[in-house]
Tab-separated table of C-alpha atoms in Angstrom:
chain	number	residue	atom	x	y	z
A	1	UNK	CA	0.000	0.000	0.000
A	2	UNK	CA	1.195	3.305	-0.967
A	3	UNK	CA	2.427	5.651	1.548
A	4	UNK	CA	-0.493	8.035	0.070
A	5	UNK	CA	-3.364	5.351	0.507
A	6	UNK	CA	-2.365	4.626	4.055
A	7	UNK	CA	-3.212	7.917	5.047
A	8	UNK	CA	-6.325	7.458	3.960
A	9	UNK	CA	-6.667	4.825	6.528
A	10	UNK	CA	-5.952	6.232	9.170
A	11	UNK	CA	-8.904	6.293	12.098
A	12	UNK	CA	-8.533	9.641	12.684
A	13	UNK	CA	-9.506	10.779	9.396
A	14	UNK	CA	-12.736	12.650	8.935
A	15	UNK	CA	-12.990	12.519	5.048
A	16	UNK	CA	-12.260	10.227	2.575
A	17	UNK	CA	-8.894	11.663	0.919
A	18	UNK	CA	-9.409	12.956	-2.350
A	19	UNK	CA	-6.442	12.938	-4.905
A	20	UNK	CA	-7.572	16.586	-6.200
A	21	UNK	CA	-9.868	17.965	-3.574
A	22	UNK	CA	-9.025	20.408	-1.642
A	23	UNK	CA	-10.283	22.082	1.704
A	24	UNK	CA	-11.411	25.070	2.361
A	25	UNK	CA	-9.330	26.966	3.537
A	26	UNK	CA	-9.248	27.034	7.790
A	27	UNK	CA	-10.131	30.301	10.381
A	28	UNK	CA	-7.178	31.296	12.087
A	29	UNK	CA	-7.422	30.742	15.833
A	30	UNK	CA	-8.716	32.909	18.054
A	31	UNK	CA	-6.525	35.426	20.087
A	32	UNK	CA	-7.158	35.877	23.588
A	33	UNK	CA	-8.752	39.112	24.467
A	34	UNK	CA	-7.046	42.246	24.516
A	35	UNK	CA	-7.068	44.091	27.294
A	36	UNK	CA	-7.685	48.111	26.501
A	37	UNK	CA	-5.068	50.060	28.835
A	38	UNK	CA	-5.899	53.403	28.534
A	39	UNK	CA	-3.142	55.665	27.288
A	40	UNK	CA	-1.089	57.573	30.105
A	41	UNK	CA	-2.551	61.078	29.960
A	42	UNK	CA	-0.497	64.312	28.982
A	43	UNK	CA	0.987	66.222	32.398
A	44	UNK	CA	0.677	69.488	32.229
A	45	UNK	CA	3.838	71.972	32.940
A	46	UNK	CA	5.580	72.156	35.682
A	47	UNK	CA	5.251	75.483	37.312
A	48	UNK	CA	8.333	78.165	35.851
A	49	UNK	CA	10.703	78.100	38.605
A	50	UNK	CA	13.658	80.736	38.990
A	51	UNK	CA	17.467	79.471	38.355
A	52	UNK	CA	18.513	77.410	41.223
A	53	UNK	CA	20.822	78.821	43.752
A	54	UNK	CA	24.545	78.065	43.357
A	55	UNK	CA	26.251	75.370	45.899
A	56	UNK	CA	29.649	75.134	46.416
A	57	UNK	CA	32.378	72.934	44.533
A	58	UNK	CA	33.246	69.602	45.911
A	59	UNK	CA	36.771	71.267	46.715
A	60	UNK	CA	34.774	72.768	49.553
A	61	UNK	CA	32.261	70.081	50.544
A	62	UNK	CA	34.180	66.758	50.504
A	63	UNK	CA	34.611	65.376	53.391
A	64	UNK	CA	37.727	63.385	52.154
A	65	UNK	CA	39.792	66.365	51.684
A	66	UNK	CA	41.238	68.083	55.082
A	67	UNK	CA	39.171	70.030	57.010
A	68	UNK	CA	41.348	73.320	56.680
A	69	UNK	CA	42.040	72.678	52.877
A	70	UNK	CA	38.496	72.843	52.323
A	71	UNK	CA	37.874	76.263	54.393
A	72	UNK	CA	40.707	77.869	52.129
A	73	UNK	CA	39.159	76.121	49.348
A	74	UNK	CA	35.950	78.121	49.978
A	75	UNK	CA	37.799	81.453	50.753
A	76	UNK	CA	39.054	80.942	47.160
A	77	UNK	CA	35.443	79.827	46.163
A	78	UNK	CA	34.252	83.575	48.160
A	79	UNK	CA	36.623	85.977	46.205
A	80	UNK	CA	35.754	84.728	42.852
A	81	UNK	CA	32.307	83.672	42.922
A	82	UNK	CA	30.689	86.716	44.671
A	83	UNK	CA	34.416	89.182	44.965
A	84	UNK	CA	34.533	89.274	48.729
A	85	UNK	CA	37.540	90.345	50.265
A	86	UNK	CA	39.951	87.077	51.332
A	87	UNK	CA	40.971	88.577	54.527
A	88	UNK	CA	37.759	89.767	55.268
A	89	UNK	CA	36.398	85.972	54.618
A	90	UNK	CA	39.210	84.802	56.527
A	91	UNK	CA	38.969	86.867	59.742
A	92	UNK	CA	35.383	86.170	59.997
A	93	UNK	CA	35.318	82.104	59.872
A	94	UNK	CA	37.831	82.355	62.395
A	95	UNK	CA	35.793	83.621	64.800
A	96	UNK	CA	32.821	80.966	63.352
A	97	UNK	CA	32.434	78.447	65.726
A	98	UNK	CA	31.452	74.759	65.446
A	99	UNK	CA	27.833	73.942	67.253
A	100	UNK	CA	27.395	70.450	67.758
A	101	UNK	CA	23.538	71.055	68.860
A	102	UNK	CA	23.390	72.765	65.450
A	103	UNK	CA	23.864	69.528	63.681
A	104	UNK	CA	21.586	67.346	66.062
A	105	UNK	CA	18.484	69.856	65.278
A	106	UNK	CA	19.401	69.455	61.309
A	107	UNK	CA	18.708	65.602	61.821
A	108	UNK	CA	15.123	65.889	63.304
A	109	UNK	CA	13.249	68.313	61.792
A	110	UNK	CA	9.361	68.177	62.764
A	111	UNK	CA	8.199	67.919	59.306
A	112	UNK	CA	10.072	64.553	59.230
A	113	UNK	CA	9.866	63.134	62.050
A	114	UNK	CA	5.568	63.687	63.474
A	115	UNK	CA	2.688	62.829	60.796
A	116	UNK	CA	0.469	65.163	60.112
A	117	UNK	CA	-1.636	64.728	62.847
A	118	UNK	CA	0.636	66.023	65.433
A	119	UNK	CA	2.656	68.779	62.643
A	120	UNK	CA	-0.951	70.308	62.211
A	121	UNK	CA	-1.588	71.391	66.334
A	122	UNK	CA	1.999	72.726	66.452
A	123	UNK	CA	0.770	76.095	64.382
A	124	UNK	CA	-3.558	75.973	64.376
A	125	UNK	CA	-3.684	76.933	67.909
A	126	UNK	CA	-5.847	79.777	69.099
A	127	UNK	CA	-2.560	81.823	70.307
A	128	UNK	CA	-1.096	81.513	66.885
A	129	UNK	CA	-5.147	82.396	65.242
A	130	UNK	CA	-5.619	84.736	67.517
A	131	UNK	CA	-1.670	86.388	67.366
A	132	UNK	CA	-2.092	86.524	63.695
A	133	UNK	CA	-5.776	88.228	63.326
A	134	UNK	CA	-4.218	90.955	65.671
A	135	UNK	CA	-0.904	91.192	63.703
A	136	UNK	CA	-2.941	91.558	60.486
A	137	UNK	CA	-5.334	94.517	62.367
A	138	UNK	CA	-2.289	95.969	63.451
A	139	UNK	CA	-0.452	96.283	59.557
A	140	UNK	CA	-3.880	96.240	57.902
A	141	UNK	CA	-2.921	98.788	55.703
A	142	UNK	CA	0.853	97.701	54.304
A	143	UNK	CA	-0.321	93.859	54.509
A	144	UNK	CA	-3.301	95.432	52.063
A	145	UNK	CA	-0.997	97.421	49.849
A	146	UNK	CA	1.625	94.122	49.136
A	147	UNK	CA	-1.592	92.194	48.339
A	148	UNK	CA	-2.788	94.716	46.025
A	149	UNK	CA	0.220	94.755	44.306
A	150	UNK	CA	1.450	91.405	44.335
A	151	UNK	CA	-1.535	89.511	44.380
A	152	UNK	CA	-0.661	87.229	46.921
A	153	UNK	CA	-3.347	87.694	50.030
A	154	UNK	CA	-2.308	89.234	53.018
A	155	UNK	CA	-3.015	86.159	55.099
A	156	UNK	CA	-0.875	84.050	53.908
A	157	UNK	CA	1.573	86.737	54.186
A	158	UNK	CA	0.773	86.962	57.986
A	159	UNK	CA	0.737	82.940	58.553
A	160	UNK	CA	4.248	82.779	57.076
A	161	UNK	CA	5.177	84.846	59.903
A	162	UNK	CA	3.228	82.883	61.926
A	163	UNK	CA	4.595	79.878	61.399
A	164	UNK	CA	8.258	80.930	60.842
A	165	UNK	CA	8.136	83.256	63.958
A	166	UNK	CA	5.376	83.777	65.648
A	167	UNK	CA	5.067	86.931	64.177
A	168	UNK	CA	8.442	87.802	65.239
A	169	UNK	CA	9.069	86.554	68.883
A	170	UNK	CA	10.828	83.925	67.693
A	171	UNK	CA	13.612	84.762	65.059
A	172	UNK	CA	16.193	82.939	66.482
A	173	UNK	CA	19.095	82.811	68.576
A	174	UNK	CA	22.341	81.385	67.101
A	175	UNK	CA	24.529	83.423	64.990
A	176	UNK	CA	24.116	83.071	61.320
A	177	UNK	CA	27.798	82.390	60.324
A	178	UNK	CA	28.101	80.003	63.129
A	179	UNK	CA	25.180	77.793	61.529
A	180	UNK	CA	26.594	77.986	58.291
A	181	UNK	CA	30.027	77.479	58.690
A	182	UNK	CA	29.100	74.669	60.945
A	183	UNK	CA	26.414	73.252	58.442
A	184	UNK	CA	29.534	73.829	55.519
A	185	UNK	CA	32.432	72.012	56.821
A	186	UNK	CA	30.507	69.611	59.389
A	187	UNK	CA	27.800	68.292	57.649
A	188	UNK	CA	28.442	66.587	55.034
A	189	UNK	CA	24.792	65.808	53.483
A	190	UNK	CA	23.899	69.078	52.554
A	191	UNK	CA	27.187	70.349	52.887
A	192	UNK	CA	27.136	72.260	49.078
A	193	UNK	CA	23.997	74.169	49.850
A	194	UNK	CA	24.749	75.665	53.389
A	195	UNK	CA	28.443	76.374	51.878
A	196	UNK	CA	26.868	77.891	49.183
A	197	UNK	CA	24.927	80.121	51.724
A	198	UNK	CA	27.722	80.935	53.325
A	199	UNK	CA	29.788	81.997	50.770
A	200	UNK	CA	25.853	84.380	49.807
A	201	UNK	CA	26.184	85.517	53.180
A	202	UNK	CA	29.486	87.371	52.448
A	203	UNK	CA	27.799	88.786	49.234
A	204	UNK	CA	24.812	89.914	51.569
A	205	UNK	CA	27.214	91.938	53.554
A	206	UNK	CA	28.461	93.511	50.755
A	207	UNK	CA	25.019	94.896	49.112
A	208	UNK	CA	23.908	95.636	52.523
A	209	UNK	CA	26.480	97.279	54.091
A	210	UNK	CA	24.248	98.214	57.285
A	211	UNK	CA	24.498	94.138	58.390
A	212	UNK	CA	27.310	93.110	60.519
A	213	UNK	CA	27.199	89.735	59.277
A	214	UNK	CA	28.707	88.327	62.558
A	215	UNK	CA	26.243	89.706	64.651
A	216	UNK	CA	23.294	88.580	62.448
A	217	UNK	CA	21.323	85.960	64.650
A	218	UNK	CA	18.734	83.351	63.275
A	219	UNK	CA	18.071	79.579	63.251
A	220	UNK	CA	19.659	76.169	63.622
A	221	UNK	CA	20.154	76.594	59.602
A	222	UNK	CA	21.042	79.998	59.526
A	223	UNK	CA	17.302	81.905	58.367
A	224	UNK	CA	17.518	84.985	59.526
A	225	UNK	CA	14.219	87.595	60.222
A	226	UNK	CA	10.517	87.081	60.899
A	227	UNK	CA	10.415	85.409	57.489
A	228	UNK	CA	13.521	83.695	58.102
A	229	UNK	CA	15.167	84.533	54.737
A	230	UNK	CA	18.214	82.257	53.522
A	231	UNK	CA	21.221	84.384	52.580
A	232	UNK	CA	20.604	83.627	49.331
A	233	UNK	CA	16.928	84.238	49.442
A	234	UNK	CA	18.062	87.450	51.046
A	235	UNK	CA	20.013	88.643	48.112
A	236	UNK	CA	17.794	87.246	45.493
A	237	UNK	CA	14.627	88.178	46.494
A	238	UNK	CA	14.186	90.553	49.578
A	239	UNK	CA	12.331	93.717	48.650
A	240	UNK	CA	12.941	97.254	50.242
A	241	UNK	CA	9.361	98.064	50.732
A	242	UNK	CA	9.351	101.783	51.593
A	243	UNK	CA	11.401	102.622	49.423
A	244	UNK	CA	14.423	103.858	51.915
A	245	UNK	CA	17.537	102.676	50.387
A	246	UNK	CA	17.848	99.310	52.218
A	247	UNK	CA	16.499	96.237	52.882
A	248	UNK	CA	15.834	94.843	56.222
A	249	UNK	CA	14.148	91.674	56.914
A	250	UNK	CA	15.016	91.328	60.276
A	251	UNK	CA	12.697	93.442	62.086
A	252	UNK	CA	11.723	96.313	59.722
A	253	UNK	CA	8.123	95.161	58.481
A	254	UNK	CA	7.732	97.264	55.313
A	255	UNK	CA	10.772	95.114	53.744
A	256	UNK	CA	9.159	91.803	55.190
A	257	UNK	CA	5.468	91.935	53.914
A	258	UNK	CA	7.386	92.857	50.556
A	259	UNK	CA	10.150	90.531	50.336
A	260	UNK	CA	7.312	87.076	51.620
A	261	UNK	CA	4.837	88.421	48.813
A	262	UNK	CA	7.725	88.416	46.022
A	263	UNK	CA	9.387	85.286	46.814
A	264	UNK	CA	5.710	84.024	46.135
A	265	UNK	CA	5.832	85.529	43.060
A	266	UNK	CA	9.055	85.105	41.793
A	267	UNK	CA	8.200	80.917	42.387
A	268	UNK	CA	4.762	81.270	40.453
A	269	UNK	CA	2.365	82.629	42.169
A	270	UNK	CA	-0.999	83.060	40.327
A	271	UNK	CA	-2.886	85.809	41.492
A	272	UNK	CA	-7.089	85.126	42.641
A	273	UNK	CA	-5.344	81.285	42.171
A	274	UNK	CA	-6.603	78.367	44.335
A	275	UNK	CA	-4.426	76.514	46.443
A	276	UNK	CA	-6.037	73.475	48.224
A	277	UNK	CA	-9.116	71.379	48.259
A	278	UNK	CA	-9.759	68.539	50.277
A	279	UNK	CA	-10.431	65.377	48.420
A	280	UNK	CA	-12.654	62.229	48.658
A	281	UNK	CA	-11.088	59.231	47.639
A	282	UNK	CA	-13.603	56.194	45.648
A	283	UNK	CA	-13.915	52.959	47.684
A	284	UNK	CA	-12.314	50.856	44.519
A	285	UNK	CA	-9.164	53.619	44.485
A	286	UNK	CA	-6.037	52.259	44.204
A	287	UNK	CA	-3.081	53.955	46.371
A	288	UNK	CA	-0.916	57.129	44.163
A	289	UNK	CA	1.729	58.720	45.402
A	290	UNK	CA	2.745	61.469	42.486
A	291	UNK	CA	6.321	61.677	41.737
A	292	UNK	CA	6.704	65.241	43.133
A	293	UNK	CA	4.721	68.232	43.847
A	294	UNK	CA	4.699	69.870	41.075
A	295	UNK	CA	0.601	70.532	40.259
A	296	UNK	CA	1.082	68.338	36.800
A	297	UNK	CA	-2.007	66.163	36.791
A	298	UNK	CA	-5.324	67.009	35.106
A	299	UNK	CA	-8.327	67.007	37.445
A	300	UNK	CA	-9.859	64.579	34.984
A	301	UNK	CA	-6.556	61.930	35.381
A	302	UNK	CA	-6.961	62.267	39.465
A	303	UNK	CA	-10.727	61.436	38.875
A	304	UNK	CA	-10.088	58.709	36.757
A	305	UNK	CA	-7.676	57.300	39.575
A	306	UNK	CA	-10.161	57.737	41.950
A	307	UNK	CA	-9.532	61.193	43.467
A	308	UNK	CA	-12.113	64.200	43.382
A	309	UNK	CA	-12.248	67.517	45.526
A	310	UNK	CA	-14.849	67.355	47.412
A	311	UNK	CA	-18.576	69.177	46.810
A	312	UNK	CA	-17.638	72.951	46.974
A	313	UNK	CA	-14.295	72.771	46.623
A	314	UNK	CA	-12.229	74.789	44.801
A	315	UNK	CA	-11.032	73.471	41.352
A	316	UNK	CA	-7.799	74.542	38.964
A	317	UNK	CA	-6.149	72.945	35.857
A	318	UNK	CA	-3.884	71.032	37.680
A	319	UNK	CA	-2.909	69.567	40.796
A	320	UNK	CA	-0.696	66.660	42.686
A	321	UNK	CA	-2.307	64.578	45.553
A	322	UNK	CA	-1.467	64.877	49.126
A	323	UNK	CA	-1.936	61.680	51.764
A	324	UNK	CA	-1.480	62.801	55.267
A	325	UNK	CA	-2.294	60.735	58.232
A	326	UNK	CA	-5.249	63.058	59.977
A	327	UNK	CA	-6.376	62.871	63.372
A	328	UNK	CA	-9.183	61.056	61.978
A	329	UNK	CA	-7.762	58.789	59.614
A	330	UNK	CA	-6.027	59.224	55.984
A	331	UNK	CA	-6.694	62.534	54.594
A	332	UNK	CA	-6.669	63.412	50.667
A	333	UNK	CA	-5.808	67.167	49.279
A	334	UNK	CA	-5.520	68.309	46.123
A	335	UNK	CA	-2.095	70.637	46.377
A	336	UNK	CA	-2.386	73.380	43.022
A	337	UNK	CA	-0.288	75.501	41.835
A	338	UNK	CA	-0.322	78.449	44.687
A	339	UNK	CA	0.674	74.805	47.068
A	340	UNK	CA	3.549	74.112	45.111
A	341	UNK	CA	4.694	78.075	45.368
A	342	UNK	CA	4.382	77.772	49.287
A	343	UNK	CA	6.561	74.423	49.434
A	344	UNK	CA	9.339	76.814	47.533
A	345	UNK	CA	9.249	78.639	50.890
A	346	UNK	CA	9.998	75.016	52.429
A	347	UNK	CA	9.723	71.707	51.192
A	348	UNK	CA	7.838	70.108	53.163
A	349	UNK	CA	3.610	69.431	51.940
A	350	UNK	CA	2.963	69.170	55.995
A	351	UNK	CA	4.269	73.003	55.859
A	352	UNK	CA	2.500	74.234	53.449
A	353	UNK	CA	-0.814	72.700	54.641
A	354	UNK	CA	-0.714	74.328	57.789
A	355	UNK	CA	0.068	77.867	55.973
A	356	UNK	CA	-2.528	77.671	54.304
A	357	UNK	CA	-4.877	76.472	57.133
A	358	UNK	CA	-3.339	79.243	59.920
A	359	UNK	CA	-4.035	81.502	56.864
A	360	UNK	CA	-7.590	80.384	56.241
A	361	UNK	CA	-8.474	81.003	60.215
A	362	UNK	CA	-6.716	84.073	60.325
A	363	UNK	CA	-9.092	85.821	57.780
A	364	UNK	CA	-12.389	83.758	59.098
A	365	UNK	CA	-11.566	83.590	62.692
A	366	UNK	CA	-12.252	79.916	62.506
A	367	UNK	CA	-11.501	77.853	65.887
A	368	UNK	CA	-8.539	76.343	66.492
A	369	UNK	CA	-9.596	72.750	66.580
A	370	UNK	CA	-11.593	72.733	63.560
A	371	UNK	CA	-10.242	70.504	59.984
């Protein structure tokens, strides 16, 4: 039997074998189902930000090179970055002094070490409400002016103080170039920023002549004034606010309302702008945590993951979503683009909420314990 006619045999066979028929031709199998992932939606901008500050060369912030090599490394770094005198630079860091508590406060700062359920009662007490409705009655009109001009409220002018100060009591008690010079050469983790503001802080003393930069007193990190201005900040942004020839953000309050409301505006402010609403998360949401603050997602991409503001609240283009741990339970906020601009003033979202809040009960009045 031929090879051909046994196949024909075999039991398997459905039809007889026909020498010239042929079969139609058969459907190709089915593919599995597809499943439709909906394309990643377009973030918007990122909010225009000014250049960022200079930091000092690794010649001054390596810890592997000798202490003393890297302070004459950053009197070099002084002269030609900013043209300060050598001797002048020189005289002054050696009468800086090295404060040990300095560094222990730099390694547990509030904002990283309590949720937000214990950050939030530090500032929304009714001293601070209170302190801040009277500091506002007290500067109505020159709080009113800067807001006209500027756009950004007077409120959240005041709560700045507020929270930085309490509206100036608290400005700070270690000397500036102590806190940087200890934050330059002993701190290694942030070492090219605070070197950088220390070599600013020799610059400052040169445009404002009036500040005796060694008797210049502020915080653990060296902030200085009841806005508790960096150096830097200082030189790049303060404002002389009347107009007289000098600015002074230490305790002269023209300067201060004027120099808060422009750092606001140099990082983006949008004047009549939102800035927060609180959110309600859907039952089948799954967990986000954006990759920043920046206010780059569409309302309609939070929505679609879940995330709404809640029935009369405020609404912008964009926003980034905010988790804190509440007194209550998890909390969801909406952070837009006037949030971003107050976590230029400091990074932290916990800080900015509570601006925002002290702000909000400074113009109602609201109580103290209320969300």
């Amino acid at each position: 039997m031929t090879r051909r006619a046994l196949a024909c045999l075999l039991p398997f066979a459905l039809v007889a074998c026909a020498t010239n028929a042929k079969s139609p031709p058969s459907a190709p199998p089915a593919s599995p189902p597809v499943a439709q992932t909906m394309p990643e939606p377009a973030l918007l901008p990122k909010v225009p930000q000014p250049p960022e500050r200079p930091v000092a060369p690794a010649s001054v912030t390596d810890p592997a090179i000798p202490r003393e090599q890297r302070i004459e490394a950053f009197v070099d770094y002084a002269a030609q970055t900013y043209q300060a005198d050598p001797a002048f630079v020189r005289s002054v860091l050696a009468q800086a002094q090295y404060q040990q508590k300095i560094v222990d406060a730099m390694n547990r700062p509030a904002e990283a070490v309590k949720p937000w359920r214990d950050y939030r009662p530090i500032f929304m007490t009714d001293a601070r409400i209170e302190g801040g409705r009277a500091f506002y009655a007290a500067n109505r009109d020159a709080l009113d002016r800067i807001a006209a001009e500027t756009g950004v409220p007077a409120e959240y002018v005041v709560a700045i103080i507020g929270v930085e100060t309490s509206y100036g009591k608290i400005t700070g008690n270690y000397r500036v170039v102590d806190a940087l010079y200890t934050l330059a050469f002993d701190y290694p983790k942030r070492a090219p920023f605070f070197a950088g503001e220390l070599a600013q802080l020799f610059a400052l003393g040169k445009a404002e002549p009036q500040l005796d930069i060694l008797a210049l007193k502020g915080s653990y990190a060296g902030a200085m004034g009841m806005g508790q201005f960096m150096p830097s900040s200082y030189r790049l942004w303060g404002k002389d606010g009347d107009n007289d020839g000098q600015r002074d953000l230490l305790t002269h309050l023209p300067d201060v309302f004027a120099s808060i409301a422009n750092y606001f505006v140099v990082h983006g402010w949008q004047r009549g702008g939102p800035v927060v609403a609180r959110a309600e998360r859907a039952a089948d949401a799954a967990d986000f945590v954006p990759d920043g603050l920046d206010p780059v997602y569409p309302l309609a991409d939070l929505a679609a993951r879940g995330y709404r503001p809640q029935s009369g609240e405020p609404t912008a283009e964009g926003a980034t979503l905010l988790s804190m741990d509440g007194e209550l339970g998890k909390e969801y906020w909406l952070g837009y683009r006037n949030f971003y601009v107050i976590t230029r003033y400091n990074r932290s979202p916990m800080y900015a909420l509570a601006v925002h809040q002290l702000a909000q009960a400074i113009r109602a009045g609201t109580p103290a314990g209320a969300p």
